[in-house]
Amino acid sequence: MTLATKQLTLSYGEKPIIENLDLQIPAGKITVLIGSNGCGKSTLLRSLARLLKPVTGAILLDGRDIFQHPTREVAKQLAILPQGPAAPEGLTVFQLVKQGRYPYQNWLQQWSKQDEQAVVQALQATGLTALADRPVDSLSGGQRQRAWIAMTLAQGTGTILLDEPTTYLDMTHQIEILDLLYELNETEKRTIVMVLHDLNLSCRYAHHLIAISNRQIYAQGSPEEIMTEQLVRDVFQLDSQIAVDPLYGTPMCIPYGKGRKLAQRTAVPQY
Amino acid sequence: MKANYSVRSRKFAVSLLISRRAFWTTVFFALITIALAIVSTGMGEMKISPAEVLKALLGIGSPQSALVITTLRLPRILVALLVGGAFGAAGAIMQAIVRNPLASPDILGVTGGASVTAVAFITIFQSASIFLLPFAAFAGAILIAFVLYLFGWKRGLGSFRLVMIGIGLKALTGALVTIFIVLAPQILTSKAMIWLTGSIYGTSWTDVSLILPWFLILLALASICARHANILQLGEEIALGVGSRLSRNQLCLMLICVGLTGAAVAIGGAIGFVALLAPHIARQLVGPSFGSILPVSVIAGSFIVLGGDLIARTAFAPLDVPVGAITSAIGAPFFIYLLYKNRGR
Amino acid sequence: MTSLPTNQLWKWFGLFAGILAILCLFLASIVWGVMNTNWQTVMDAYLHFNGSNEQIVIKDVRLPRALIATAVGISLGICGALLQALSRNALADVEILGLNSGASLAVVVAMIFFGVSSLAQFTWIAFAGVAVTGVLIYVIAASGREGLTPLTLTLAGAAMAALASSITYGLLTVNQQTLDEVLFWLTGSVSGRKLEYLQAVFPYMASGWLLTLMLAKPVHTLMMGDEIATSLGQNTRLVKIMSGLAIVLLTGSAVAVAGPIGFVGLVTPHLARRLVGPGLFWQFLYSAMLGAILLLTADIGARFLAYPTELPIGVVTALIGAPFFVILAGKGSEKR
């Protein structure tokens, strides 16, 4: 399944947010959209999931305009987890994950064997089997987000889009979620496209990075390729130094600014 | 997943998942309601014991009881059940669509709209077939729903704003109903008054036969569409993401809701607050899944109207208070409590 | 929206024009009606009384009616302006907030259960009804995380209104009151009310008018916020209590003499604001004036819209006011 855009223009009202953008999402990889606040990365993601209609241009699923496909068929190939999803009070994890099977159900067939399998597997993959009958709102932030991800897993799609899945989580849970997504990509080869705020975590987990700036793609490629001080300056208006993450070897952005300055211990390797 | 019963049949290509809690709650609640129905059938000017009622229903009771029961009491009880059930279902559907616990057909003025056209039909088209009455009520309900859509939903206004518009529409329809009552010929005035507050006084087998088909068909449709209502609860974006045809589903569900409201109002008048109370009771008992809420809400609605009618008939004997007054007396404080709980949404 | 006449001269002129309009409507109200009369008959009724039917109608029916409509219109108009200013909510109205229905219910309860029948007693009970309802919805709406917001206040009021009118209706039907009585206590009426009723409540009404006008400046300050008002030296509690008193006086006396007529106080403050801008004193004056005009017009309309049947006046005001409310609510203009 290929996901791409062609000359895509998106806008809210009169102002265009994204203009004439061409994009190809690499299959089987983790792609992260980065950019400053309001640059349009969330908007772009949502339009990829057909939640937003383009002003001009198209989003192409397998070469065809995504709005030409029946929405149910699209749902079997693409799943999206929007930002800050809310579950009704008292809904259990199981009930939530089960909702992911919606595109496969009809009024007679609401709980086929495949449905059951998919839900069980999704719960296992996210480590929530023991919590299946707990209400979602009684879980911790990380567990809750895992439940939502389990729902998208149960949808059985090849591609999962996530809009800022870690934004409201503390560091432990951020790593928890990103690790989970990384594993899903490794073991099940699902294509993951997400919007992340944290630049360094993006560099660590992404195979492919797309920097959005000024209504266009500023640069795209592997983090090692595109992560430069120039990029950070242009996209984020920030002066920085790009270093090598001592644990993972991926690029690490160290911003200039105020703050206590202690004596430097060792020279940090740089790109 | 011991919390659920799985029903699968390869022969009929059916597979269902039924929540255990919902199933037993529904059964239990249904039994209570039936018990209340039997007791209520026995209450009135001529007191008939429940045992006697059962005998009469089975055809082995005394002829006098049987007569009273079948001509007077039973139709009224059945109407209470059907009207209450319809309101309960309509309320559950509307809360699912609007995603706000304060939404209900009467607060949003849909019931008022149905009342206006119903009372207009009765007073203007006196010679028309009574079977057209639910259609007339339906027309009014649809009209209001459409106005709500135009003024509020389409503009993407929040649900609180929608409720405000509904309150205004309710006041407007109330005024219109009053006009029709004032202009109605004397003989029809008391009949027209039921559309002010709702009453099932003097309902007959005709009324039962009027509402029954609407009730059964629309309820069946609502059950079929249950999973569409369910996915709405997770928010529009998630619903779209899993492939729900959002606008179409919302429209269908709204039409079913409006149809149920119209049918209920046509027979029982604007009985307030049932459509608000019943889904909440259901939600407290069986959780937020729409498929579980629907049957419980129907039964809860039946129970409320049945109970309300019982009080209305007997507490002020020999006078017949409109059941709407009773349901308002219970419902309004509950609504206020809901407001308190929901502040800041 | 900038007001049209921004200088004093225009405001006085407008007021004068308004009073003139009231007089005209007043006279029209006396002359027109189901029973056709003309000017000559009116003059004769007072100068050369001869006991004819028309003259009796004019003296005993039309004149009281016109006077009551004027007085109640003024009360409701000025009360609505005060209410909207106080709650900082352009959608506030005595009907929507259930104050009307609460007063009505109180009187009906007193009438049925305690055999109260004198208008003086009705008036005091109506006051109590308004006060109790007002306190209830205030408490409900204010007791929460967010405190008093226009939305929760309106919703609390709507619930009270529905509750009160249902119980009123129930009580009246149980007691087998006639349709006219039922409609009176549900929608109000200015016809068929004796002049003595107006005379009995007039002192309270007039006090309400005066009190409200005196409150114009303090409430204006209060509108800027409790903290600011206090820091400017205002005794906010006193102002609020006095305002509550004014609302009770105005609404209670209006309900006692004419039943629960709604929506007058919803529409007139908006028009007043458009005409004279944000100054509360002038708003109150204009709102009062417009209230009288509105109610007189509604009363004449009630006579002719469904000729020869008369519609209850509360229905006519609802027909005007409810669409107004819906459009306002849809515009999202709940903050001024």
PDB file of N, CA, C and O in Angstrom, chain A residues 46 50-51 71-72 75 80 82 88-91 94-96 98-99 102-103 105-113 116 148 151 155, chain B residues 1-4 6 8 10 12-17 223-224 227-228 230-231 233-235 237-238 240-245 249 288-289:
ATOM      1  N   ARG A  46      -3.442  14.756   9.255  1.00  0.00           N
ATOM      2  CA  ARG A  46      -4.881  14.522   9.236  1.00  0.00           C
ATOM      3  C   ARG A  46      -5.406  14.417   7.815  1.00  0.00           C
ATOM      4  O   ARG A  46      -6.338  13.673   7.527  1.00  0.00           O
ATOM      5  N   ARG A  50      -7.355  11.302   5.426  1.00  0.00           N
ATOM      6  CA  ARG A  50      -8.590  11.755   4.779  1.00  0.00           C
ATOM      7  C   ARG A  50      -9.557  12.454   5.755  1.00  0.00           C
ATOM      8  O   ARG A  50     -10.758  12.536   5.512  1.00  0.00           O
ATOM      9  N   LEU A  51      -9.056  12.954   6.874  1.00  0.00           N
ATOM     10  CA  LEU A  51      -9.917  13.683   7.789  1.00  0.00           C
ATOM     11  C   LEU A  51     -10.137  15.118   7.316  1.00  0.00           C
ATOM     12  O   LEU A  51     -11.041  15.793   7.772  1.00  0.00           O
ATOM     13  N   THR A  71     -14.678   4.734   2.068  1.00  0.00           N
ATOM     14  CA  THR A  71     -13.988   5.044   3.313  1.00  0.00           C
ATOM     15  C   THR A  71     -13.703   3.798   4.153  1.00  0.00           C
ATOM     16  O   THR A  71     -12.716   3.712   4.875  1.00  0.00           O
ATOM     17  N   ARG A  72     -14.579   2.804   4.020  1.00  0.00           N
ATOM     18  CA  ARG A  72     -14.373   1.595   4.797  1.00  0.00           C
ATOM     19  C   ARG A  72     -13.135   0.835   4.329  1.00  0.00           C
ATOM     20  O   ARG A  72     -12.385   0.289   5.131  1.00  0.00           O
ATOM     21  N   ALA A  75     -10.142   2.440   5.631  1.00  0.00           N
ATOM     22  CA  ALA A  75      -9.966   2.150   7.057  1.00  0.00           C
ATOM     23  C   ALA A  75      -9.289   0.804   7.275  1.00  0.00           C
ATOM     24  O   ALA A  75      -8.713   0.571   8.336  1.00  0.00           O
ATOM     25  N   ILE A  80      -5.766   5.961  12.067  1.00  0.00           N
ATOM     26  CA  ILE A  80      -5.232   7.202  12.624  1.00  0.00           C
ATOM     27  C   ILE A  80      -5.593   7.334  14.087  1.00  0.00           C
ATOM     28  O   ILE A  80      -6.719   7.026  14.510  1.00  0.00           O
ATOM     29  N   PRO A  82      -5.832  10.363  16.507  1.00  0.00           N
ATOM     30  CA  PRO A  82      -5.736  11.814  16.595  1.00  0.00           C
ATOM     31  C   PRO A  82      -5.168  12.237  17.952  1.00  0.00           C
ATOM     32  O   PRO A  82      -4.999  11.424  18.851  1.00  0.00           O
ATOM     33  N   PRO A  88     -15.550   7.727  26.352  1.00  0.00           N
ATOM     34  CA  PRO A  88     -16.659   7.980  27.277  1.00  0.00           C
ATOM     35  C   PRO A  88     -16.390   7.294  28.613  1.00  0.00           C
ATOM     36  O   PRO A  88     -15.711   6.274  28.681  1.00  0.00           O
ATOM     37  N   GLU A  89     -16.947   7.896  29.637  1.00  0.00           N
ATOM     38  CA  GLU A  89     -16.714   7.402  30.995  1.00  0.00           C
ATOM     39  C   GLU A  89     -17.129   5.959  31.127  1.00  0.00           C
ATOM     40  O   GLU A  89     -18.216   5.572  30.709  1.00  0.00           O
ATOM     41  N   GLY A  90     -16.281   5.155  31.695  1.00  0.00           N
ATOM     42  CA  GLY A  90     -16.676   3.780  31.997  1.00  0.00           C
ATOM     43  C   GLY A  90     -16.388   2.796  30.891  1.00  0.00           C
ATOM     44  O   GLY A  90     -16.567   1.593  31.066  1.00  0.00           O
ATOM     45  N   LEU A  91     -15.917   3.269  29.751  1.00  0.00           N
ATOM     46  CA  LEU A  91     -15.620   2.346  28.660  1.00  0.00           C
ATOM     47  C   LEU A  91     -14.406   1.505  29.044  1.00  0.00           C
ATOM     48  O   LEU A  91     -13.396   2.032  29.490  1.00  0.00           O
ATOM     49  N   PHE A  94     -11.183  -3.318  26.709  1.00  0.00           N
ATOM     50  CA  PHE A  94     -11.656  -4.287  25.720  1.00  0.00           C
ATOM     51  C   PHE A  94     -12.658  -3.639  24.763  1.00  0.00           C
ATOM     52  O   PHE A  94     -12.586  -3.798  23.547  1.00  0.00           O
ATOM     53  N   GLN A  95     -13.618  -2.910  25.349  1.00  0.00           N
ATOM     54  CA  GLN A  95     -14.637  -2.275  24.517  1.00  0.00           C
ATOM     55  C   GLN A  95     -14.010  -1.267  23.552  1.00  0.00           C
ATOM     56  O   GLN A  95     -14.433  -1.139  22.405  1.00  0.00           O
ATOM     57  N   LEU A  96     -12.982  -0.572  24.036  1.00  0.00           N
ATOM     58  CA  LEU A  96     -12.321   0.413  23.180  1.00  0.00           C
ATOM     59  C   LEU A  96     -11.600  -0.272  22.023  1.00  0.00           C
ATOM     60  O   LEU A  96     -11.759   0.116  20.864  1.00  0.00           O
ATOM     61  N   LYS A  98     -12.081  -3.121  20.778  1.00  0.00           N
ATOM     62  CA  LYS A  98     -13.048  -3.771  19.885  1.00  0.00           C
ATOM     63  C   LYS A  98     -13.555  -2.801  18.821  1.00  0.00           C
ATOM     64  O   LYS A  98     -13.846  -3.199  17.693  1.00  0.00           O
ATOM     65  N   GLN A  99     -13.630  -1.513  19.158  1.00  0.00           N
ATOM     66  CA  GLN A  99     -14.127  -0.527  18.197  1.00  0.00           C
ATOM     67  C   GLN A  99     -13.256  -0.460  16.968  1.00  0.00           C
ATOM     68  O   GLN A  99     -13.714  -0.064  15.892  1.00  0.00           O
ATOM     69  N   TYR A 102     -14.392  -1.989  13.604  1.00  0.00           N
ATOM     70  CA  TYR A 102     -15.561  -1.420  12.925  1.00  0.00           C
ATOM     71  C   TYR A 102     -15.576  -1.672  11.417  1.00  0.00           C
ATOM     72  O   TYR A 102     -16.612  -2.072  10.864  1.00  0.00           O
ATOM     73  N   PRO A 103     -14.468  -1.413  10.690  1.00  0.00           N
ATOM     74  CA  PRO A 103     -14.558  -1.574   9.234  1.00  0.00           C
ATOM     75  C   PRO A 103     -14.818  -3.006   8.777  1.00  0.00           C
ATOM     76  O   PRO A 103     -15.181  -3.233   7.629  1.00  0.00           O
ATOM     77  N   GLN A 105     -17.010  -5.098  10.299  1.00  0.00           N
ATOM     78  CA  GLN A 105     -18.268  -5.611  10.835  1.00  0.00           C
ATOM     79  C   GLN A 105     -19.452  -5.176  10.001  1.00  0.00           C
ATOM     80  O   GLN A 105     -19.417  -4.173   9.308  1.00  0.00           O
ATOM     81  N   ASN A 106     -20.509  -5.929  10.084  1.00  0.00           N
ATOM     82  CA  ASN A 106     -21.808  -5.455   9.607  1.00  0.00           C
ATOM     83  C   ASN A 106     -22.832  -5.855  10.648  1.00  0.00           C
ATOM     84  O   ASN A 106     -22.489  -6.440  11.674  1.00  0.00           O
ATOM     85  N   TRP A 107     -24.095  -5.535  10.390  1.00  0.00           N
ATOM     86  CA  TRP A 107     -25.024  -5.656  11.512  1.00  0.00           C
ATOM     87  C   TRP A 107     -25.275  -7.099  11.956  1.00  0.00           C
ATOM     88  O   TRP A 107     -25.717  -7.351  13.055  1.00  0.00           O
ATOM     89  N   LEU A 108     -24.955  -8.044  11.100  1.00  0.00           N
ATOM     90  CA  LEU A 108     -25.087  -9.421  11.540  1.00  0.00           C
ATOM     91  C   LEU A 108     -23.785  -9.964  12.124  1.00  0.00           C
ATOM     92  O   LEU A 108     -23.778 -10.748  13.054  1.00  0.00           O
ATOM     93  N   GLN A 109     -22.696  -9.547  11.502  1.00  0.00           N
ATOM     94  CA  GLN A 109     -21.407 -10.059  11.930  1.00  0.00           C
ATOM     95  C   GLN A 109     -20.731  -9.020  12.794  1.00  0.00           C
ATOM     96  O   GLN A 109     -20.121  -8.087  12.292  1.00  0.00           O
ATOM     97  N   GLN A 110     -20.842  -9.167  14.099  1.00  0.00           N
ATOM     98  CA  GLN A 110     -20.236  -8.169  14.966  1.00  0.00           C
ATOM     99  C   GLN A 110     -19.105  -8.726  15.814  1.00  0.00           C
ATOM    100  O   GLN A 110     -18.455  -8.009  16.529  1.00  0.00           O
ATOM    101  N   TRP A 111     -18.918 -10.007  15.729  1.00  0.00           N
ATOM    102  CA  TRP A 111     -17.851 -10.582  16.559  1.00  0.00           C
ATOM    103  C   TRP A 111     -17.363 -11.875  15.935  1.00  0.00           C
ATOM    104  O   TRP A 111     -17.487 -12.946  16.518  1.00  0.00           O
ATOM    105  N   SER A 112     -16.773 -11.735  14.743  1.00  0.00           N
ATOM    106  CA  SER A 112     -16.308 -12.938  14.049  1.00  0.00           C
ATOM    107  C   SER A 112     -15.020 -13.430  14.711  1.00  0.00           C
ATOM    108  O   SER A 112     -14.429 -12.760  15.554  1.00  0.00           O
ATOM    109  N   LYS A 113     -14.593 -14.600  14.285  1.00  0.00           N
ATOM    110  CA  LYS A 113     -13.357 -15.151  14.844  1.00  0.00           C
ATOM    111  C   LYS A 113     -12.183 -14.222  14.603  1.00  0.00           C
ATOM    112  O   LYS A 113     -11.324 -14.050  15.457  1.00  0.00           O
ATOM    113  N   GLU A 116     -12.201 -11.409  17.012  1.00  0.00           N
ATOM    114  CA  GLU A 116     -11.728 -11.806  18.331  1.00  0.00           C
ATOM    115  C   GLU A 116     -10.215 -11.943  18.340  1.00  0.00           C
ATOM    116  O   GLU A 116      -9.532 -11.441  19.242  1.00  0.00           O
ATOM    117  N   TRP A 148      -5.340   3.070  23.266  1.00  0.00           N
ATOM    118  CA  TRP A 148      -5.730   3.665  21.994  1.00  0.00           C
ATOM    119  C   TRP A 148      -4.912   3.077  20.841  1.00  0.00           C
ATOM    120  O   TRP A 148      -5.428   2.827  19.749  1.00  0.00           O
ATOM    121  N   MET A 151      -6.237  -0.132  19.892  1.00  0.00           N
ATOM    122  CA  MET A 151      -7.410  -0.007  19.030  1.00  0.00           C
ATOM    123  C   MET A 151      -6.986   0.108  17.569  1.00  0.00           C
ATOM    124  O   MET A 151      -7.561  -0.539  16.687  1.00  0.00           O
ATOM    125  N   GLN A 155      -7.415  -2.621  14.260  1.00  0.00           N
ATOM    126  CA  GLN A 155      -7.949  -2.262  12.953  1.00  0.00           C
ATOM    127  C   GLN A 155      -7.231  -3.009  11.839  1.00  0.00           C
ATOM    128  O   GLN A 155      -7.709  -3.037  10.701  1.00  0.00           O
TER     129      GLN A 155
ATOM    130  N   MET B   1     -12.336 -13.009  28.398  1.00  0.00           N
ATOM    131  CA  MET B   1     -13.512 -12.165  28.150  1.00  0.00           C
ATOM    132  C   MET B   1     -14.763 -12.761  28.745  1.00  0.00           C
ATOM    133  O   MET B   1     -15.765 -12.981  28.080  1.00  0.00           O
ATOM    134  N   LYS B   2     -14.666 -13.059  30.024  1.00  0.00           N
ATOM    135  CA  LYS B   2     -15.827 -13.662  30.668  1.00  0.00           C
ATOM    136  C   LYS B   2     -16.922 -12.640  30.871  1.00  0.00           C
ATOM    137  O   LYS B   2     -18.017 -12.962  31.297  1.00  0.00           O
ATOM    138  N   ALA B   3     -16.606 -11.393  30.567  1.00  0.00           N
ATOM    139  CA  ALA B   3     -17.617 -10.361  30.755  1.00  0.00           C
ATOM    140  C   ALA B   3     -18.685 -10.408  29.677  1.00  0.00           C
ATOM    141  O   ALA B   3     -19.676  -9.709  29.748  1.00  0.00           O
ATOM    142  N   ASN B   4     -18.421 -11.211  28.653  1.00  0.00           N
ATOM    143  CA  ASN B   4     -19.365 -11.195  27.532  1.00  0.00           C
ATOM    144  C   ASN B   4     -19.783 -12.588  27.127  1.00  0.00           C
ATOM    145  O   ASN B   4     -19.073 -13.563  27.330  1.00  0.00           O
ATOM    146  N   SER B   6     -20.484 -14.744  23.821  1.00  0.00           N
ATOM    147  CA  SER B   6     -20.274 -14.697  22.392  1.00  0.00           C
ATOM    148  C   SER B   6     -21.287 -15.607  21.717  1.00  0.00           C
ATOM    149  O   SER B   6     -21.423 -16.764  22.066  1.00  0.00           O
ATOM    150  N   ARG B   8     -22.253 -17.196  18.237  1.00  0.00           N
ATOM    151  CA  ARG B   8     -21.819 -17.370  16.850  1.00  0.00           C
ATOM    152  C   ARG B   8     -22.563 -18.494  16.190  1.00  0.00           C
ATOM    153  O   ARG B   8     -22.756 -19.544  16.770  1.00  0.00           O
ATOM    154  N   ARG B  10     -22.495 -20.349  12.401  1.00  0.00           N
ATOM    155  CA  ARG B  10     -21.967 -20.362  11.044  1.00  0.00           C
ATOM    156  C   ARG B  10     -23.088 -20.492  10.033  1.00  0.00           C
ATOM    157  O   ARG B  10     -23.037 -19.964   8.945  1.00  0.00           O
ATOM    158  N   PHE B  12     -26.114 -19.292  10.080  1.00  0.00           N
ATOM    159  CA  PHE B  12     -26.833 -18.069   9.740  1.00  0.00           C
ATOM    160  C   PHE B  12     -25.916 -16.882   9.543  1.00  0.00           C
ATOM    161  O   PHE B  12     -26.369 -15.778   9.395  1.00  0.00           O
ATOM    162  N   ALA B  13     -24.615 -17.159   9.530  1.00  0.00           N
ATOM    163  CA  ALA B  13     -23.641 -16.070   9.343  1.00  0.00           C
ATOM    164  C   ALA B  13     -23.886 -14.932  10.310  1.00  0.00           C
ATOM    165  O   ALA B  13     -23.963 -13.772   9.949  1.00  0.00           O
ATOM    166  N   VAL B  14     -24.056 -15.312  11.571  1.00  0.00           N
ATOM    167  CA  VAL B  14     -24.278 -14.288  12.590  1.00  0.00           C
ATOM    168  C   VAL B  14     -23.217 -14.423  13.654  1.00  0.00           C
ATOM    169  O   VAL B  14     -22.845 -15.529  14.027  1.00  0.00           O
ATOM    170  N   SER B  15     -22.729 -13.323  14.097  1.00  0.00           N
ATOM    171  CA  SER B  15     -21.867 -13.384  15.278  1.00  0.00           C
ATOM    172  C   SER B  15     -22.114 -12.137  16.100  1.00  0.00           C
ATOM    173  O   SER B  15     -22.109 -11.029  15.594  1.00  0.00           O
ATOM    174  N   LEU B  16     -22.358 -12.345  17.364  1.00  0.00           N
ATOM    175  CA  LEU B  16     -22.659 -11.210  18.229  1.00  0.00           C
ATOM    176  C   LEU B  16     -21.883 -11.327  19.516  1.00  0.00           C
ATOM    177  O   LEU B  16     -21.582 -12.428  19.972  1.00  0.00           O
ATOM    178  N   LEU B  17     -21.631 -10.184  20.087  1.00  0.00           N
ATOM    179  CA  LEU B  17     -21.022 -10.187  21.400  1.00  0.00           C
ATOM    180  C   LEU B  17     -21.975  -9.474  22.341  1.00  0.00           C
ATOM    181  O   LEU B  17     -22.337  -8.337  22.125  1.00  0.00           O
ATOM    182  N   SER B 223     -31.446  -0.758  16.521  1.00  0.00           N
ATOM    183  CA  SER B 223     -30.570  -1.857  16.915  1.00  0.00           C
ATOM    184  C   SER B 223     -29.572  -2.166  15.819  1.00  0.00           C
ATOM    185  O   SER B 223     -28.404  -2.416  16.075  1.00  0.00           O
ATOM    186  N   ILE B 224     -30.055  -2.139  14.588  1.00  0.00           N
ATOM    187  CA  ILE B 224     -29.156  -2.422  13.463  1.00  0.00           C
ATOM    188  C   ILE B 224     -28.061  -1.366  13.396  1.00  0.00           C
ATOM    189  O   ILE B 224     -26.905  -1.666  13.107  1.00  0.00           O
ATOM    190  N   ARG B 227     -24.066  -0.084  16.208  1.00  0.00           N
ATOM    191  CA  ARG B 227     -22.613   0.086  16.237  1.00  0.00           C
ATOM    192  C   ARG B 227     -22.183   1.400  15.607  1.00  0.00           C
ATOM    193  O   ARG B 227     -21.116   1.930  15.927  1.00  0.00           O
ATOM    194  N   HIS B 228     -23.038   1.954  14.720  1.00  0.00           N
ATOM    195  CA  HIS B 228     -22.723   3.277  14.178  1.00  0.00           C
ATOM    196  C   HIS B 228     -22.834   4.329  15.261  1.00  0.00           C
ATOM    197  O   HIS B 228     -22.044   5.265  15.319  1.00  0.00           O
ATOM    198  N   ASN B 230     -22.400   3.716  18.355  1.00  0.00           N
ATOM    199  CA  ASN B 230     -21.326   3.433  19.295  1.00  0.00           C
ATOM    200  C   ASN B 230     -20.028   4.137  18.930  1.00  0.00           C
ATOM    201  O   ASN B 230     -19.358   4.726  19.766  1.00  0.00           O
ATOM    202  N   ILE B 231     -19.671   4.073  17.654  1.00  0.00           N
ATOM    203  CA  ILE B 231     -18.387   4.628  17.237  1.00  0.00           C
ATOM    204  C   ILE B 231     -18.398   6.151  17.337  1.00  0.00           C
ATOM    205  O   ILE B 231     -17.355   6.784  17.521  1.00  0.00           O
ATOM    206  N   GLN B 233     -19.279   7.825  19.728  1.00  0.00           N
ATOM    207  CA  GLN B 233     -18.914   8.231  21.075  1.00  0.00           C
ATOM    208  C   GLN B 233     -17.435   8.492  21.227  1.00  0.00           C
ATOM    209  O   GLN B 233     -17.015   9.113  22.205  1.00  0.00           O
ATOM    210  N   LEU B 234     -16.628   7.967  20.310  1.00  0.00           N
ATOM    211  CA  LEU B 234     -15.193   8.175  20.440  1.00  0.00           C
ATOM    212  C   LEU B 234     -14.741   9.465  19.788  1.00  0.00           C
ATOM    213  O   LEU B 234     -13.566   9.790  19.778  1.00  0.00           O
ATOM    214  N   GLY B 235     -15.664  10.187  19.203  1.00  0.00           N
ATOM    215  CA  GLY B 235     -15.290  11.433  18.571  1.00  0.00           C
ATOM    216  C   GLY B 235     -15.327  11.298  17.063  1.00  0.00           C
ATOM    217  O   GLY B 235     -15.178  10.217  16.497  1.00  0.00           O
ATOM    218  N   GLU B 237     -13.276  12.319  14.709  1.00  0.00           N
ATOM    219  CA  GLU B 237     -12.059  11.973  13.958  1.00  0.00           C
ATOM    220  C   GLU B 237     -11.812  10.479  14.003  1.00  0.00           C
ATOM    221  O   GLU B 237     -11.482   9.853  12.994  1.00  0.00           O
ATOM    222  N   ILE B 238     -11.964   9.881  15.188  1.00  0.00           N
ATOM    223  CA  ILE B 238     -11.769   8.438  15.304  1.00  0.00           C
ATOM    224  C   ILE B 238     -12.814   7.718  14.453  1.00  0.00           C
ATOM    225  O   ILE B 238     -12.503   6.750  13.744  1.00  0.00           O
ATOM    226  N   LEU B 240     -14.300   8.734  11.768  1.00  0.00           N
ATOM    227  CA  LEU B 240     -13.902   8.809  10.362  1.00  0.00           C
ATOM    228  C   LEU B 240     -12.739   7.874  10.103  1.00  0.00           C
ATOM    229  O   LEU B 240     -12.690   7.210   9.071  1.00  0.00           O
ATOM    230  N   GLY B 241     -11.823   7.820  11.061  1.00  0.00           N
ATOM    231  CA  GLY B 241     -10.630   7.001  10.886  1.00  0.00           C
ATOM    232  C   GLY B 241     -10.935   5.526  10.733  1.00  0.00           C
ATOM    233  O   GLY B 241     -10.243   4.813  10.007  1.00  0.00           O
ATOM    234  N   VAL B 242     -11.970   5.032  11.410  1.00  0.00           N
ATOM    235  CA  VAL B 242     -12.294   3.617  11.266  1.00  0.00           C
ATOM    236  C   VAL B 242     -13.274   3.378  10.135  1.00  0.00           C
ATOM    237  O   VAL B 242     -13.820   2.296   9.991  1.00  0.00           O
ATOM    238  N   GLY B 243     -13.497   4.398   9.341  1.00  0.00           N
ATOM    239  CA  GLY B 243     -14.290   4.169   8.148  1.00  0.00           C
ATOM    240  C   GLY B 243     -15.781   4.357   8.325  1.00  0.00           C
ATOM    241  O   GLY B 243     -16.572   3.818   7.570  1.00  0.00           O
ATOM    242  N   SER B 244     -16.180   5.150   9.322  1.00  0.00           N
ATOM    243  CA  SER B 244     -17.615   5.393   9.472  1.00  0.00           C
ATOM    244  C   SER B 244     -18.046   6.465   8.489  1.00  0.00           C
ATOM    245  O   SER B 244     -17.377   7.480   8.322  1.00  0.00           O
ATOM    246  N   ARG B 245     -19.172   6.231   7.814  1.00  0.00           N
ATOM    247  CA  ARG B 245     -19.700   7.279   6.939  1.00  0.00           C
ATOM    248  C   ARG B 245     -20.482   8.239   7.824  1.00  0.00           C
ATOM    249  O   ARG B 245     -21.689   8.123   7.989  1.00  0.00           O
ATOM    250  N   ASN B 249     -24.483   8.329   8.716  1.00  0.00           N
ATOM    251  CA  ASN B 249     -24.898   7.657   9.937  1.00  0.00           C
ATOM    252  C   ASN B 249     -25.602   8.602  10.894  1.00  0.00           C
ATOM    253  O   ASN B 249     -26.621   8.252  11.496  1.00  0.00           O
ATOM    254  N   PRO B 288     -21.154   2.700  28.935  1.00  0.00           N
ATOM    255  CA  PRO B 288     -21.390   3.584  27.799  1.00  0.00           C
ATOM    256  C   PRO B 288     -21.626   2.929  26.439  1.00  0.00           C
ATOM    257  O   PRO B 288     -21.874   3.632  25.478  1.00  0.00           O
ATOM    258  N   SER B 289     -21.564   1.639  26.336  1.00  0.00           N
ATOM    259  CA  SER B 289     -21.728   1.048  25.017  1.00  0.00           C
ATOM    260  C   SER B 289     -23.175   1.174  24.559  1.00  0.00           C
ATOM    261  O   SER B 289     -24.105   0.752  25.247  1.00  0.00           O
TER     262      SER B 289
END
